[in-house]
mmCIF file of C-alpha atoms and ligand atoms in Angstrom:
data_model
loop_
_atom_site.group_PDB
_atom_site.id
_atom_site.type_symbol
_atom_site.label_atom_id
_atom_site.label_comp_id
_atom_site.label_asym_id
_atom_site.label_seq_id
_atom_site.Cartn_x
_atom_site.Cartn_y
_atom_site.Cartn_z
ATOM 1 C CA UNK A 1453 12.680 14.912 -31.302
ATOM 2 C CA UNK A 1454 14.099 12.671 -28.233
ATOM 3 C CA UNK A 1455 12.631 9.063 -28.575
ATOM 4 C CA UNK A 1456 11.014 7.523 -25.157
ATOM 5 C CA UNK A 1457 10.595 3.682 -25.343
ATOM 6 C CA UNK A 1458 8.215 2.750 -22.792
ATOM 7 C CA UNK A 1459 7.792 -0.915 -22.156
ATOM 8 C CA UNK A 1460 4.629 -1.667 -20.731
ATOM 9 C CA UNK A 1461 3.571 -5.420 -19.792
ATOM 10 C CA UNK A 1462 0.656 -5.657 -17.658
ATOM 11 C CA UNK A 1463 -0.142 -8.634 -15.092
ATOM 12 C CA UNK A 1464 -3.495 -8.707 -14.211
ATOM 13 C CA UNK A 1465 -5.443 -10.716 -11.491
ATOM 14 C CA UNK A 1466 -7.538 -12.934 -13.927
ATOM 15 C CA UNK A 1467 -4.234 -14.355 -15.707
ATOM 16 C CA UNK A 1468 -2.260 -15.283 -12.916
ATOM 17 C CA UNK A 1469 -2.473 -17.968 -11.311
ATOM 18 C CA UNK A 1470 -2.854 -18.155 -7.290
ATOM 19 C CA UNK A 1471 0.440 -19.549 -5.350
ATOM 20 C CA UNK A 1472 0.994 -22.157 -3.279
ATOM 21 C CA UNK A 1473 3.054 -21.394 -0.329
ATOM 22 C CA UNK A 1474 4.428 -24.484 -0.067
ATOM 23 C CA UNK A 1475 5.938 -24.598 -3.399
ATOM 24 C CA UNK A 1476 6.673 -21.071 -3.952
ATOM 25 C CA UNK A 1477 10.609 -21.366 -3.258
ATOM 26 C CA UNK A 1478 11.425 -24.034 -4.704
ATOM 27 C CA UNK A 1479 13.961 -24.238 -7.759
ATOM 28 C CA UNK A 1480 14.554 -20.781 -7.503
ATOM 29 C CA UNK A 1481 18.029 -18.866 -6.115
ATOM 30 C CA UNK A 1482 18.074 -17.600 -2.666
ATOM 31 C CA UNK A 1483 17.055 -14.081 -2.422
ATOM 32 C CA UNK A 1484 19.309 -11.544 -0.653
ATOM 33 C CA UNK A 1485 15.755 -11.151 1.609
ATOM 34 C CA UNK A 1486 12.261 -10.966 1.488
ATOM 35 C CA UNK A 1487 9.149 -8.368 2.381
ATOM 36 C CA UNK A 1488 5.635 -8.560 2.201
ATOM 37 C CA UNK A 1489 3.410 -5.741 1.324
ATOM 38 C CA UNK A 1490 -0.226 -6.105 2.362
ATOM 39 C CA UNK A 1491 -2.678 -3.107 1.621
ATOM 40 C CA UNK A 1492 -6.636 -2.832 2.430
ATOM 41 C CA UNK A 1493 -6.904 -4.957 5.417
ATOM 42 C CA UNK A 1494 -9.861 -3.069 6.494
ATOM 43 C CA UNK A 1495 -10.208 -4.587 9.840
ATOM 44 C CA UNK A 1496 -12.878 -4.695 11.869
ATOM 45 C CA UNK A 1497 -14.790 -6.511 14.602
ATOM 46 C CA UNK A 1498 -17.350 -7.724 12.246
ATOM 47 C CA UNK A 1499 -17.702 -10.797 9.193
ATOM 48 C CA UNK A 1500 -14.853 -12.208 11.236
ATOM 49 C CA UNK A 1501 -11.899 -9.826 9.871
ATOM 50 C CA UNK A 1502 -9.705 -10.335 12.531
ATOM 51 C CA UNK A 1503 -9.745 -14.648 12.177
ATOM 52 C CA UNK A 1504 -9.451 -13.447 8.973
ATOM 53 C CA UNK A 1505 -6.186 -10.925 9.209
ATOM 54 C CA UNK A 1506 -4.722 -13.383 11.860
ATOM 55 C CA UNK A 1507 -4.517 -16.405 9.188
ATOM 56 C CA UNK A 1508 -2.697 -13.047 7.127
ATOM 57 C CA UNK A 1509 -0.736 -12.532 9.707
ATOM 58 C CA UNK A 1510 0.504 -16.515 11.129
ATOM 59 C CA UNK A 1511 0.913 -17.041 6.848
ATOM 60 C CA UNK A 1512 3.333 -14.007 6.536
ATOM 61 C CA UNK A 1513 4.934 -15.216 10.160
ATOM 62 C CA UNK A 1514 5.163 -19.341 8.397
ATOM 63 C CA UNK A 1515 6.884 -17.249 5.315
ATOM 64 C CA UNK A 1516 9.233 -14.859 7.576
ATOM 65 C CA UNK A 1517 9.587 -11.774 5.592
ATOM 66 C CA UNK A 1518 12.627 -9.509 6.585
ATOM 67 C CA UNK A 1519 9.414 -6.575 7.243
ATOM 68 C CA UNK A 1520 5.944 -5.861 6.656
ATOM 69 C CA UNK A 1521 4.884 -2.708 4.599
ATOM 70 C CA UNK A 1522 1.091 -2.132 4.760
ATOM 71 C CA UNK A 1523 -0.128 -0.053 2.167
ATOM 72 C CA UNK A 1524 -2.952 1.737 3.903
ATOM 73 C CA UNK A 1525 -7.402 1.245 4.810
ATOM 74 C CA UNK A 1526 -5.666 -0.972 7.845
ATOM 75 C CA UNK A 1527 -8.954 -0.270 9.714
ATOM 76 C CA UNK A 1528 -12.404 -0.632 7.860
ATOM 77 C CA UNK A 1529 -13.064 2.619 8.461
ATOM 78 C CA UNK A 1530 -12.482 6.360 10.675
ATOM 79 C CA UNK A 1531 -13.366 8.826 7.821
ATOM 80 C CA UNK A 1532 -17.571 8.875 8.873
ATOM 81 C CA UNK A 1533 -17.182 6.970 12.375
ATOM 82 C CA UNK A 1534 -17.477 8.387 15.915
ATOM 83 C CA UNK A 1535 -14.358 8.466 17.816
ATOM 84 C CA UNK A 1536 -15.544 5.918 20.125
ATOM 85 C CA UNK A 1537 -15.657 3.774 16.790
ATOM 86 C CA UNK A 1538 -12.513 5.054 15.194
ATOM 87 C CA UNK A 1539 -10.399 4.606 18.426
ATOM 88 C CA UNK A 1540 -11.404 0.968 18.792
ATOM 89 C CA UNK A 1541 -10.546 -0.245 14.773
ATOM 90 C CA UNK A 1542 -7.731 1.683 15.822
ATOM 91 C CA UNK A 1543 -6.873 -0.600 18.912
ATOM 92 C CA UNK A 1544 -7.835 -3.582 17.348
ATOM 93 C CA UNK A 1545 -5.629 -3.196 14.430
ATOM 94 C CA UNK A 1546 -2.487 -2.254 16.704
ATOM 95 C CA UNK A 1547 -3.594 -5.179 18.847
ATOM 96 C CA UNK A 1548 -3.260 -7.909 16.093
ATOM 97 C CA UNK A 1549 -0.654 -6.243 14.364
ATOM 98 C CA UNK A 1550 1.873 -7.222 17.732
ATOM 99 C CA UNK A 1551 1.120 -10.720 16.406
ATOM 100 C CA UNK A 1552 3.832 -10.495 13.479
ATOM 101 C CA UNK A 1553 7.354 -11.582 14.564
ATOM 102 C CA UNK A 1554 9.305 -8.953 12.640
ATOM 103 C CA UNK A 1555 8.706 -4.896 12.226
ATOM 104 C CA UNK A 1556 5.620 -3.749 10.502
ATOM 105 C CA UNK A 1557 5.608 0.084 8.053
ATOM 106 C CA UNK A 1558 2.401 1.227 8.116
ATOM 107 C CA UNK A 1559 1.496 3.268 5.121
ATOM 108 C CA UNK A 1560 -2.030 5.558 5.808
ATOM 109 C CA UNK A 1561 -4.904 4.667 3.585
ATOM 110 C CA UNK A 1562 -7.437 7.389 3.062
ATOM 111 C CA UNK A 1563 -9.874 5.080 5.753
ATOM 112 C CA UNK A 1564 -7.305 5.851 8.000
ATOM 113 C CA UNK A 1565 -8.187 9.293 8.149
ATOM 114 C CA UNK A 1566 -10.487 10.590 11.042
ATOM 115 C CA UNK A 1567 -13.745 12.120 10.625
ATOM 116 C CA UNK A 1568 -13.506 13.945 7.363
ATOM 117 C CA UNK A 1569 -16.948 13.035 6.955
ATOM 118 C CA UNK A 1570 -18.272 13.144 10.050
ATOM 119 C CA UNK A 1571 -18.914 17.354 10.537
ATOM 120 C CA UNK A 1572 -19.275 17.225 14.376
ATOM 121 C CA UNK A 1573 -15.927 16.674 14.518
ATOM 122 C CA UNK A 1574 -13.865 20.049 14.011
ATOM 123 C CA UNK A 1575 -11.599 20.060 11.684
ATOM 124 C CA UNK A 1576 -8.660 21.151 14.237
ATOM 125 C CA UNK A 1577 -9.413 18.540 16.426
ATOM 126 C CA UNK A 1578 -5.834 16.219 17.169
ATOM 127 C CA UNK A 1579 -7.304 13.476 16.032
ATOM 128 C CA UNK A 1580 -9.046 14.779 13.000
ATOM 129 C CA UNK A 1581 -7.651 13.664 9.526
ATOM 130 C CA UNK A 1582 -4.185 12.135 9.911
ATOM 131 C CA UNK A 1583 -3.978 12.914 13.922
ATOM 132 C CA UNK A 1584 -5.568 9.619 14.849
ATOM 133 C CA UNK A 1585 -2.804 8.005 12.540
ATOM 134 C CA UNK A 1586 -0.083 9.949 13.921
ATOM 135 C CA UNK A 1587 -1.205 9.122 17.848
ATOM 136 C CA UNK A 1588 -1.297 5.184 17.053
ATOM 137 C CA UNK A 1589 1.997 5.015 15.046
ATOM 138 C CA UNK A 1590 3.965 8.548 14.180
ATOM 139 C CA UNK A 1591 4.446 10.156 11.412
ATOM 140 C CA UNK A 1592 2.620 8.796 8.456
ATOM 141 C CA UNK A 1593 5.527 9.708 5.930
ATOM 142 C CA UNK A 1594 9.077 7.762 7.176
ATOM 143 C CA UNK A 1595 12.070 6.044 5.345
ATOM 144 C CA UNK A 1596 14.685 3.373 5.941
ATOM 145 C CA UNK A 1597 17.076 1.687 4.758
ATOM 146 C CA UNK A 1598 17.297 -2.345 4.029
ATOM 147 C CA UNK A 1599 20.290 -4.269 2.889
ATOM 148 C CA UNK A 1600 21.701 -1.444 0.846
ATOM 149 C CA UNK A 1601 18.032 -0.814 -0.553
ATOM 150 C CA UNK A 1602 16.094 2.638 0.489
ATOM 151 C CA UNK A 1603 12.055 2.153 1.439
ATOM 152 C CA UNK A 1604 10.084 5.606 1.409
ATOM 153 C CA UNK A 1605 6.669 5.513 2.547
ATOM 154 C CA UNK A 1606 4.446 8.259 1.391
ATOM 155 C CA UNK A 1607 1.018 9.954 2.645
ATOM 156 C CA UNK A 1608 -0.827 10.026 -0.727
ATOM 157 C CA UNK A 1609 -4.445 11.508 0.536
ATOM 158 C CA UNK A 1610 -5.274 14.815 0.778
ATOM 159 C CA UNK A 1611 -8.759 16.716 1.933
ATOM 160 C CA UNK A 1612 -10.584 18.454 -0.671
ATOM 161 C CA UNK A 1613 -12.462 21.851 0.244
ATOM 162 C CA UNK A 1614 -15.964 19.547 0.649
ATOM 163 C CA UNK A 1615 -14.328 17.300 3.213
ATOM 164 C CA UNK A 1616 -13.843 14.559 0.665
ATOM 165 C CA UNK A 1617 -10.346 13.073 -0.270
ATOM 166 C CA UNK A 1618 -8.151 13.112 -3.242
ATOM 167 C CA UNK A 1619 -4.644 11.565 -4.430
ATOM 168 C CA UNK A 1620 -1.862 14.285 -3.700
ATOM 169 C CA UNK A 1621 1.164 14.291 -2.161
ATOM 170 C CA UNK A 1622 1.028 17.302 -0.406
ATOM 171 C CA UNK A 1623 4.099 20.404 -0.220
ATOM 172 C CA UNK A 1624 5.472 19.563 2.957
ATOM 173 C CA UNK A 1625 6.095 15.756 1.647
ATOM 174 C CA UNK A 1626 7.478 17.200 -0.935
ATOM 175 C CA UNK A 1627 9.899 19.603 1.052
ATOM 176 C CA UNK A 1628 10.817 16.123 3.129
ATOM 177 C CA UNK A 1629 11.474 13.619 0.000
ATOM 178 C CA UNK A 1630 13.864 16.310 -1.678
ATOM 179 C CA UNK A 1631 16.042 16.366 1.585
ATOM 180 C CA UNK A 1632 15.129 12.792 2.198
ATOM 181 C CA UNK A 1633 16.802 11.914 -1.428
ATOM 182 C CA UNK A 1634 19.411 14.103 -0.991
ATOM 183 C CA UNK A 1635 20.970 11.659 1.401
ATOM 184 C CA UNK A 1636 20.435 8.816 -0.884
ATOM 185 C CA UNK A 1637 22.890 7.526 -3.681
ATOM 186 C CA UNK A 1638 22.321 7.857 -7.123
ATOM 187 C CA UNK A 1639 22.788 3.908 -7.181
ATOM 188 C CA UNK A 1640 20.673 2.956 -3.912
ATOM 189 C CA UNK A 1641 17.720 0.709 -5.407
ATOM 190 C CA UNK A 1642 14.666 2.484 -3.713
ATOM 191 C CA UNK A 1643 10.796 1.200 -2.826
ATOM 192 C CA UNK A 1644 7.969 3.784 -2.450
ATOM 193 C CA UNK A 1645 4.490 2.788 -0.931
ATOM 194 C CA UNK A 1646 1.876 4.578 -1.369
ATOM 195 C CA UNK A 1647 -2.215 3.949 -0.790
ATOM 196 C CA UNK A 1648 -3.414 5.967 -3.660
ATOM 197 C CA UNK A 1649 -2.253 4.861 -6.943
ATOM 198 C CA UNK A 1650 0.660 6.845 -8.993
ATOM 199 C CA UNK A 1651 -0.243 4.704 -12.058
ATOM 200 C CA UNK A 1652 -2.672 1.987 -12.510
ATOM 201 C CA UNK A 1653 -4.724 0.829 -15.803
ATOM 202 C CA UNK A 1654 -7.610 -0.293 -13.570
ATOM 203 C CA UNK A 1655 -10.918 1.714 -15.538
ATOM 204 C CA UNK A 1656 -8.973 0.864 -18.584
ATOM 205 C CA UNK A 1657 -9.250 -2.587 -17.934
ATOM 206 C CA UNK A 1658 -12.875 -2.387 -16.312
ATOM 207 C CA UNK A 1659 -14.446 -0.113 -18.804
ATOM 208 C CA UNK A 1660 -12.649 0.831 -21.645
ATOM 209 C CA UNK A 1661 -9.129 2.669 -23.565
ATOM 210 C CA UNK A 1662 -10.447 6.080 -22.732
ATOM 211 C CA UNK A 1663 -11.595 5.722 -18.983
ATOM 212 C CA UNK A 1664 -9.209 8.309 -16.963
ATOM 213 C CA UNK A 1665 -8.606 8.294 -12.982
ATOM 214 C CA UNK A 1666 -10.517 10.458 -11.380
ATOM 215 C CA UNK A 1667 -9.085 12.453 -8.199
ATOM 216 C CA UNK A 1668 -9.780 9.778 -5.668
ATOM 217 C CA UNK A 1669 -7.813 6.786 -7.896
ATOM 218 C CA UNK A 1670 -4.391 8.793 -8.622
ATOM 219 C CA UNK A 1671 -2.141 11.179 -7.140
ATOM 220 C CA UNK A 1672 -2.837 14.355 -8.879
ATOM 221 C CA UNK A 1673 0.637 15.400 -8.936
ATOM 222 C CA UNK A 1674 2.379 12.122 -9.707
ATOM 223 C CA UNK A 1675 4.084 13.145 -12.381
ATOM 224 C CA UNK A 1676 6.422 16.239 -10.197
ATOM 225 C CA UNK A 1677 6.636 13.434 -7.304
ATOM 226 C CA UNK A 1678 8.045 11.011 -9.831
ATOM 227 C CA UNK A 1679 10.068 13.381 -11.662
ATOM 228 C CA UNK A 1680 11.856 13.984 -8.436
ATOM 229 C CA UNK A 1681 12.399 9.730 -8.092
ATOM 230 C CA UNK A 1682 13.429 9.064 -11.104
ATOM 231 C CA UNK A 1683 16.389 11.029 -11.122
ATOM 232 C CA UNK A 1684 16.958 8.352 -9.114
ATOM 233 C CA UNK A 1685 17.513 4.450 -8.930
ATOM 234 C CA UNK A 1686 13.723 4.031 -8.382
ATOM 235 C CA UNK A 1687 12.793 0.348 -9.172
ATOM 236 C CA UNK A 1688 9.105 -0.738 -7.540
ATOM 237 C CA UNK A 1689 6.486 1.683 -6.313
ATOM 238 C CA UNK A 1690 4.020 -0.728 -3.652
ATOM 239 C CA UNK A 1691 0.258 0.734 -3.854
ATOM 240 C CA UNK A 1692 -3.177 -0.012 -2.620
ATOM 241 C CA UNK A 1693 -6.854 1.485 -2.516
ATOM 242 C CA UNK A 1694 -8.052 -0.352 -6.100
ATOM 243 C CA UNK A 1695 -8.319 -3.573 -4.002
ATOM 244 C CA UNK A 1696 -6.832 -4.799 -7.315
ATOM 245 C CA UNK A 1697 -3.683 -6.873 -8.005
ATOM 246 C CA UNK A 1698 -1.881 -5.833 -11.442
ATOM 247 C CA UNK A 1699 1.706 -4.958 -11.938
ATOM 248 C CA UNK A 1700 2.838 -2.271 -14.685
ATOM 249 C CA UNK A 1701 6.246 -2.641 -15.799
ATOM 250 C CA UNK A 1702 7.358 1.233 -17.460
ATOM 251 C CA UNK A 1703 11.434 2.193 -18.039
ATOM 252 C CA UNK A 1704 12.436 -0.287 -15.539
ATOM 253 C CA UNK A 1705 9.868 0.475 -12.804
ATOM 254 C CA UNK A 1706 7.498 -1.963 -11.450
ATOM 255 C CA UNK A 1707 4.004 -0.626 -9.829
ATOM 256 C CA UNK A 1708 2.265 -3.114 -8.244
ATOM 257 C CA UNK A 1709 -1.454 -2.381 -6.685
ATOM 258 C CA UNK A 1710 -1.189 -5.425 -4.600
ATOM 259 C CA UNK A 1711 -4.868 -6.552 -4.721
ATOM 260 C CA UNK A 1712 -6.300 -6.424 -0.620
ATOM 261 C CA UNK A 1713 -5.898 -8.595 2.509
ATOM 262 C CA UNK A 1714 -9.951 -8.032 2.931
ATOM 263 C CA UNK A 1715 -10.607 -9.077 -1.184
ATOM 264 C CA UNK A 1716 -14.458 -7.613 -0.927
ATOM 265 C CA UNK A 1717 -14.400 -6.313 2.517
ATOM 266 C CA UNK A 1718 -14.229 -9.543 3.768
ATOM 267 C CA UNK A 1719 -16.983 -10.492 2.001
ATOM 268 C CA UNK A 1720 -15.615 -12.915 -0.298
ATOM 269 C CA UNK A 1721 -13.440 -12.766 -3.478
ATOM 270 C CA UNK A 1722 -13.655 -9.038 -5.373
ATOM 271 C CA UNK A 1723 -14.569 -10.299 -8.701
ATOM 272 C CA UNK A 1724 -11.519 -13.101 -9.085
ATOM 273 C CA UNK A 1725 -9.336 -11.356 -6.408
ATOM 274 C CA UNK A 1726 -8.541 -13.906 -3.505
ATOM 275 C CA UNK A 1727 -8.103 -12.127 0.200
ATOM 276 C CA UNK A 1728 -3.916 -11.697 0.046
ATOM 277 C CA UNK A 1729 -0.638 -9.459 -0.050
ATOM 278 C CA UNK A 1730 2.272 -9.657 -1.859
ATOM 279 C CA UNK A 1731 5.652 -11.330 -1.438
ATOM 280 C CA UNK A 1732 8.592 -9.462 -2.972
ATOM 281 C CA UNK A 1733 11.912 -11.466 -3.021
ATOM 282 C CA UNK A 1734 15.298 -9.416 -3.472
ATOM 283 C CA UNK A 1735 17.732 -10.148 -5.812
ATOM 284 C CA UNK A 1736 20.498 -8.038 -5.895
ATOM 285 C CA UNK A 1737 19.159 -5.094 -7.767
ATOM 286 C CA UNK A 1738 15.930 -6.691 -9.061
ATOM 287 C CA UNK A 1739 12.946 -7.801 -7.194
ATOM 288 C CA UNK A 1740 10.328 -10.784 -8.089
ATOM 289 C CA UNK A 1741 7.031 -10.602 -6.804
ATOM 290 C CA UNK A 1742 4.201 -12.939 -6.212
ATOM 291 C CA UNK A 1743 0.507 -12.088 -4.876
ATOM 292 C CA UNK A 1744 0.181 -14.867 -2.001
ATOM 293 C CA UNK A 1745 -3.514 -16.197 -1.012
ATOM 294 C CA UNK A 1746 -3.334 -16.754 2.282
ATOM 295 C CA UNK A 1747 -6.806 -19.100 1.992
ATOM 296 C CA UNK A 1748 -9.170 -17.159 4.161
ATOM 297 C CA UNK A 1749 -12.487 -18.214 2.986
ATOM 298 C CA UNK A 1750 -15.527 -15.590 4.343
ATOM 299 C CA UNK A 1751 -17.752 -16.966 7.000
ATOM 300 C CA UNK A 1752 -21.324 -16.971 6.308
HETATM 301 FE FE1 FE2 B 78 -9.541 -0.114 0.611
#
């Protein structure tokens, strides 16, 4: 019977402690170059999100990241709204989001999809589901390459028959990744972001050992999407959607939910999550990571 070691260390957001910026470089090598990932901005006019998401955006400028990956809900929400409603989060995220000084990746978060809940909306409308997406920034499934390292970003949301959502990465993805890694090295280091989890220990941690996902909180077919990566050089997978920060370490592959720029929907801390992304530094073929609060503070 083969043997599989699995080393699993879990950081979770109570046991770390918060960084300071100013300090966070210091007595430590120079990476090869930096990215930040920040998921669940959920932006909208109200509880002053964008003051909020422009401190985000002038710490991540002060800090000067090689990119920006979001990792999805950019917009507080289009999946109920009118398009009237939709179409302005819309503009007012793409608005702000001209304020960072270097390229931006945005993953789509299941918020980002248009008026699956809202049934007076047809279902072949352009805009409906991922159309909305695709009119504000293209395709929401892309890769590039970085300094020798290969950055896949993945739609992880899918539409269930009742017009709800679920974690999948759906056949055409599929079809796209195998040709997409077919052009990639067995060596290249890669980076996946997702919104939807592939792994996270989240109701384990919350509510006890035998809590599963359910369909919203994974992708369903993980396991055939990571079989396919891990025949490669797959070292971090970057996901969202738990508002939760906690980084599982398994056979040499970090995945990091990287807690939310909008902590409770901007209404504060989420339990002892602080409004922030991550900062992943590059060393060679290893990363580092720290979850950055930027020090947004709600407004009452
Ligand atoms: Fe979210």
């Amino acid at each position: 019977m083969k043997k599989h070691h699995i080393m699993l260390t879990i950081r979770l957001v109570g046991l770390i402690s918060l960084i300071n910026i100013s300090c966070t470089t210091k007595k430590e090598a120079k990476p090869d170059f930096t990215f930040v990932f920040m998921t669940d901005i959920h932006l909208s006019p109200e509880k002053s999100a964008p003051v909020g998401f422009q401190q985000a955006i002038d710490t991540v400028n002060r800090l000067n990241p090689a990119f920006v990956i979001t990792g999805g809900d950019l917009i507080m929400d289009a999946l109920g709204q009118s398009r009237n409603r939709a179409d302005s989060l819309y503009q007012l995220y793409s608005g702000l989001m001209k304020g960072f000084r270097m390229p931006v990746h945005n993953t789509v978060g299941n918020h980002e999809l248009f008026a699956f809940y809202n049934k007076q909306i047809d279902t072949l409308d352009p805009d409906y589901g991922e159309g909305m997406f695709r009119r504000y920034f293209g395709d929401p499934w892309q890769s590039f390459n970085y300094k020798g390292w290969h950055f896949i970003l993945l739609k992880s949301i899918e539409q269930t028959p009742m017009r709800g959502y679920y974690g999948k990465i759906n056949p055409a993805q599929m079809e796209w990744l195998k040709q997409d890694l077919a052009q990639v090295n067995d060596t290249v280091p890669i980076v996946v972001s997702v919104h939807i989890p592939f792994i996270t220990a989240y109701n384990q941690w919350q509510e006890g050992g035998q809590q599963v996902n359910g369909m919203g909180s994974v992708i369903t077919n993980g396991k055939e999407v990571m079989d396919m990566l891990r025949k490669k050089n797959l070292k971090l997978v970057l996901q969202g959607h738990q508002h939760y920060y906690e980084d599982l370490f398994m056979d040499g592959v970090h995945f990091i939910t990287g807690g939310a720029v909008s902590a409770g929907w901007w209404g504060g801390a989420l339990g002892t999550l602080q409004e922030g992304f991550m900062l992943i530094k590059v060393f060679g073929n290893e990363i580092r990571s720290e979850y950055v609060d930027y020090g947004w503070k709600e407004r009452k």
